[in-house]
PDB file of C-alpha atoms in Angstrom:
ATOM      1  CA  MET A   1     -11.049   3.984  18.128  1.00 49.00           C
ATOM      2  CA  ALA A   2     -13.514   3.006  15.419  1.00 52.00           C
ATOM      3  CA  THR A   3     -13.625  -0.642  14.408  1.00 61.00           C
ATOM      4  CA  HIS A   4     -12.691   0.161  10.796  1.00 59.00           C
ATOM      5  CA  ASN A   5      -9.538   1.949  12.046  1.00 67.00           C
ATOM      6  CA  GLU A   6      -8.579  -1.087  14.121  1.00 77.00           C
ATOM      7  CA  ILE A   7      -9.104  -3.364  11.138  1.00 74.00           C
ATOM      8  CA  GLY A   8      -6.990  -1.044   8.987  1.00 74.00           C
ATOM      9  CA  MET A   9      -4.160  -0.978  11.521  1.00 85.00           C
ATOM     10  CA  LYS A  10      -4.226  -4.765  11.864  1.00 87.00           C
ATOM     11  CA  GLY A  11      -4.142  -5.066   8.079  1.00 87.00           C
ATOM     12  CA  GLU A  12      -1.079  -2.834   7.847  1.00 93.00           C
ATOM     13  CA  VAL A  13       0.750  -4.979  10.410  1.00 93.00           C
ATOM     14  CA  LEU A  14      -0.149  -8.135   8.472  1.00 95.00           C
ATOM     15  CA  ALA A  15       0.986  -6.508   5.220  1.00 96.00           C
ATOM     16  CA  LEU A  16       4.314  -5.483   6.770  1.00 97.00           C
ATOM     17  CA  GLN A  17       4.951  -8.988   8.052  1.00 97.00           C
ATOM     18  CA  TYR A  18       4.021 -10.453   4.682  1.00 98.00           C
ATOM     19  CA  LEU A  19       6.337  -8.118   2.750  1.00 98.00           C
ATOM     20  CA  GLU A  20       9.238  -8.689   5.140  1.00 98.00           C
ATOM     21  CA  ARG A  21       8.849 -12.476   4.746  1.00 97.00           C
ATOM     22  CA  LYS A  22       9.036 -11.972   0.971  1.00 98.00           C
ATOM     23  CA  GLY A  23      12.361 -10.115   1.303  1.00 98.00           C
ATOM     24  CA  TYR A  24      11.217  -6.498   1.038  1.00 98.00           C
ATOM     25  CA  THR A  25      13.107  -3.855   2.982  1.00 98.00           C
ATOM     26  CA  ILE A  26      10.648  -1.554   4.709  1.00 98.00           C
ATOM     27  CA  LYS A  27      11.738   2.069   4.360  1.00 98.00           C
ATOM     28  CA  GLU A  28       8.683   3.921   5.721  1.00 97.00           C
ATOM     29  CA  ILE A  29       5.330   3.161   7.335  1.00 97.00           C
ATOM     30  CA  ASN A  30       2.483   5.662   7.002  1.00 96.00           C
ATOM     31  CA  TRP A  31       4.776   8.231   5.412  1.00 97.00           C
ATOM     32  CA  ARG A  32       3.219  11.694   5.322  1.00 94.00           C
ATOM     33  CA  TRP A  33       4.100  14.880   3.509  1.00 90.00           C
ATOM     34  CA  GLY A  34       1.513  17.621   3.663  1.00 90.00           C
ATOM     35  CA  HIS A  35      -1.753  15.982   2.747  1.00 88.00           C
ATOM     36  CA  TYR A  36      -0.036  13.012   1.092  1.00 86.00           C
ATOM     37  CA  GLU A  37       0.200   9.621   2.750  1.00 91.00           C
ATOM     38  CA  ILE A  38       1.650   6.312   1.641  1.00 96.00           C
ATOM     39  CA  ASP A  39       0.846   3.218   3.711  1.00 96.00           C
ATOM     40  CA  ILE A  40       4.152   1.419   3.102  1.00 98.00           C
ATOM     41  CA  ILE A  41       7.267   2.399   1.192  1.00 98.00           C
ATOM     42  CA  ALA A  42       9.514  -0.579   0.614  1.00 98.00           C
ATOM     43  CA  GLN A  43      12.413  -1.597  -1.550  1.00 98.00           C
ATOM     44  CA  LEU A  44      12.988  -4.839  -3.396  1.00 98.00           C
ATOM     45  CA  GLY A  45      16.320  -4.938  -5.152  1.00 96.00           C
ATOM     46  CA  ASN A  46      16.686  -1.664  -7.038  1.00 96.00           C
ATOM     47  CA  VAL A  47      12.952  -0.951  -7.135  1.00 97.00           C
ATOM     48  CA  LEU A  48      11.100   1.415  -4.845  1.00 97.00           C
ATOM     49  CA  VAL A  49       7.722  -0.139  -4.044  1.00 98.00           C
ATOM     50  CA  ILE A  50       4.785   2.045  -3.053  1.00 97.00           C
ATOM     51  CA  VAL A  51       2.230  -0.135  -1.274  1.00 97.00           C
ATOM     52  CA  GLU A  52      -1.417   0.682  -0.680  1.00 94.00           C
ATOM     53  CA  VAL A  53      -2.936  -1.603   1.961  1.00 94.00           C
ATOM     54  CA  LYS A  54      -6.668  -2.258   1.863  1.00 90.00           C
ATOM     55  CA  THR A  55      -8.292  -4.331   4.592  1.00 84.00           C
ATOM     56  CA  ARG A  56     -11.900  -5.384   4.944  1.00 80.00           C
ATOM     57  CA  SER A  57     -13.674  -7.298   7.688  1.00 73.00           C
ATOM     58  CA  ASN A  58     -15.346  -9.363   4.943  1.00 65.00           C
ATOM     59  CA  ALA A  59     -15.858  -9.285   1.188  1.00 60.00           C
ATOM     60  CA  TYR A  60     -19.601  -8.628   1.397  1.00 59.00           C
ATOM     61  CA  PHE A  61     -19.256  -5.150  -0.124  1.00 64.00           C
ATOM     62  CA  GLY A  62     -16.574  -6.193  -2.615  1.00 63.00           C
ATOM     63  CA  PHE A  63     -12.921  -7.043  -2.627  1.00 70.00           C
ATOM     64  CA  PRO A  64     -10.631  -4.484  -0.989  1.00 68.00           C
ATOM     65  CA  GLU A  65      -8.345  -4.000  -3.988  1.00 77.00           C
ATOM     66  CA  ARG A  66     -11.266  -2.647  -6.014  1.00 73.00           C
ATOM     67  CA  SER A  67     -11.497   0.383  -3.745  1.00 71.00           C
ATOM     68  CA  VAL A  68      -8.256   1.863  -5.116  1.00 80.00           C
ATOM     69  CA  HIS A  69      -9.834   4.233  -7.624  1.00 81.00           C
ATOM     70  CA  ASP A  70      -8.180   6.494 -10.202  1.00 86.00           C
ATOM     71  CA  ALA A  71      -8.037   9.514  -7.894  1.00 86.00           C
ATOM     72  CA  LYS A  72      -6.223   7.447  -5.243  1.00 89.00           C
ATOM     73  CA  LYS A  73      -3.767   6.168  -7.846  1.00 88.00           C
ATOM     74  CA  ALA A  74      -2.960   9.737  -8.940  1.00 89.00           C
ATOM     75  CA  PHE A  75      -2.621  10.769  -5.291  1.00 90.00           C
ATOM     76  CA  LEU A  76      -0.144   7.918  -4.662  1.00 93.00           C
ATOM     77  CA  ALA A  77       1.843   8.866  -7.767  1.00 92.00           C
ATOM     78  CA  ARG A  78       2.186  12.469  -6.568  1.00 93.00           C
ATOM     79  CA  ALA A  79       3.174  11.280  -3.089  1.00 95.00           C
ATOM     80  CA  ALA A  80       5.772   8.909  -4.546  1.00 95.00           C
ATOM     81  CA  SER A  81       7.218  11.742  -6.638  1.00 94.00           C
ATOM     82  CA  GLU A  82       7.517  13.918  -3.530  1.00 94.00           C
ATOM     83  CA  TYR A  83       9.183  11.099  -1.596  1.00 96.00           C
ATOM     84  CA  LYS A  84      11.694  10.420  -4.361  1.00 96.00           C
ATOM     85  CA  GLU A  85      12.489  14.106  -4.731  1.00 95.00           C
ATOM     86  CA  LEU A  86      12.920  14.656  -0.980  1.00 95.00           C
ATOM     87  CA  HIS A  87      15.281  11.682  -0.742  1.00 96.00           C
ATOM     88  CA  SER A  88      17.050  12.311  -4.071  1.00 97.00           C
ATOM     89  CA  LEU A  89      16.119   8.851  -5.333  1.00 96.00           C
ATOM     90  CA  GLU A  90      16.495   7.954  -8.963  1.00 93.00           C
ATOM     91  CA  MET A  91      15.199   4.424  -9.193  1.00 94.00           C
ATOM     92  CA  ASP A  92      12.377   2.508 -10.797  1.00 94.00           C
ATOM     93  CA  THR A  93       9.113   2.715  -8.886  1.00 96.00           C
ATOM     94  CA  ARG A  94       6.349   0.167  -8.681  1.00 96.00           C
ATOM     95  CA  PHE A  95       2.859   0.545  -7.244  1.00 96.00           C
ATOM     96  CA  ASP A  96       1.454  -2.469  -5.418  1.00 96.00           C
ATOM     97  CA  ILE A  97      -1.739  -3.222  -3.535  1.00 93.00           C
ATOM     98  CA  VAL A  98      -1.914  -5.607  -0.596  1.00 96.00           C
ATOM     99  CA  ALA A  99      -5.539  -6.640  -0.081  1.00 93.00           C
ATOM    100  CA  ILE A 100      -6.585  -8.360   3.132  1.00 92.00           C
ATOM    101  CA  VAL A 101      -9.942  -9.857   4.026  1.00 88.00           C
ATOM    102  CA  MET A 102     -10.368 -10.783   7.666  1.00 86.00           C
ATOM    103  CA  LYS A 103     -12.096 -14.056   8.469  1.00 81.00           C
ATOM    104  CA  ASP A 104     -13.403 -15.777  11.561  1.00 76.00           C
ATOM    105  CA  LYS A 105     -11.192 -16.526  14.561  1.00 76.00           C
ATOM    106  CA  GLY A 106      -8.365 -14.201  13.540  1.00 76.00           C
ATOM    107  CA  ASP A 107      -7.771 -15.888  10.208  1.00 86.00           C
ATOM    108  CA  TYR A 108      -7.320 -13.784   7.086  1.00 89.00           C
ATOM    109  CA  GLN A 109      -6.749 -13.937   3.351  1.00 89.00           C
ATOM    110  CA  ILE A 110      -3.982 -11.803   1.885  1.00 95.00           C
ATOM    111  CA  GLU A 111      -3.438 -11.045  -1.767  1.00 93.00           C
ATOM    112  CA  HIS A 112      -0.504  -9.091  -3.155  1.00 97.00           C
ATOM    113  CA  PHE A 113      -1.000  -7.335  -6.469  1.00 95.00           C
ATOM    114  CA  GLU A 114       2.453  -6.435  -7.748  1.00 96.00           C
ATOM    115  CA  ASP A 115       2.533  -3.679 -10.360  1.00 94.00           C
ATOM    116  CA  ALA A 116      -1.157  -3.161  -9.643  1.00 92.00           C
ATOM    117  CA  PHE A 117      -1.242   0.058 -11.646  1.00 89.00           C
ATOM    118  CA  PHE A 118       0.948   2.506 -13.473  1.00 84.00           C
ATOM    119  CA  PRO A 119      -0.087   6.115 -13.037  1.00 75.00           C
ATOM    120  CA  TYR A 120       0.099   7.936 -16.345  1.00 64.00           C
ATOM    121  CA  ASP A 121       1.326  11.157 -14.816  1.00 54.00           C
ATOM    122  CA  PHE A 122       4.202   9.537 -12.957  1.00 51.00           C
TER     123      PHE A 122
END
């Protein structure tokens, strides 16, 4: 497996642990529907939280959260709509980013951007 895939998988595990500690209920991990994918679907209170996890081995090429571009945001909005329709959910939806930068000796920095974006077509 490529190193970047391993880093991504480790980041998703760290993000899951982080969200669970903060009281989120994890509903789905790596949910797929057709060509759509959502890293983490969680719930906090009455809000469905769509979480994009971005992990980098360092911040040399920029912070991970900056790699969530407009096309990805629209993609996540369409995926969230599909998920809500398939599960007959009528609840508020929030889009978050969990950004992780790995450091030396297994240490890491995690940043959670709640309400990171609001897709206009959602």
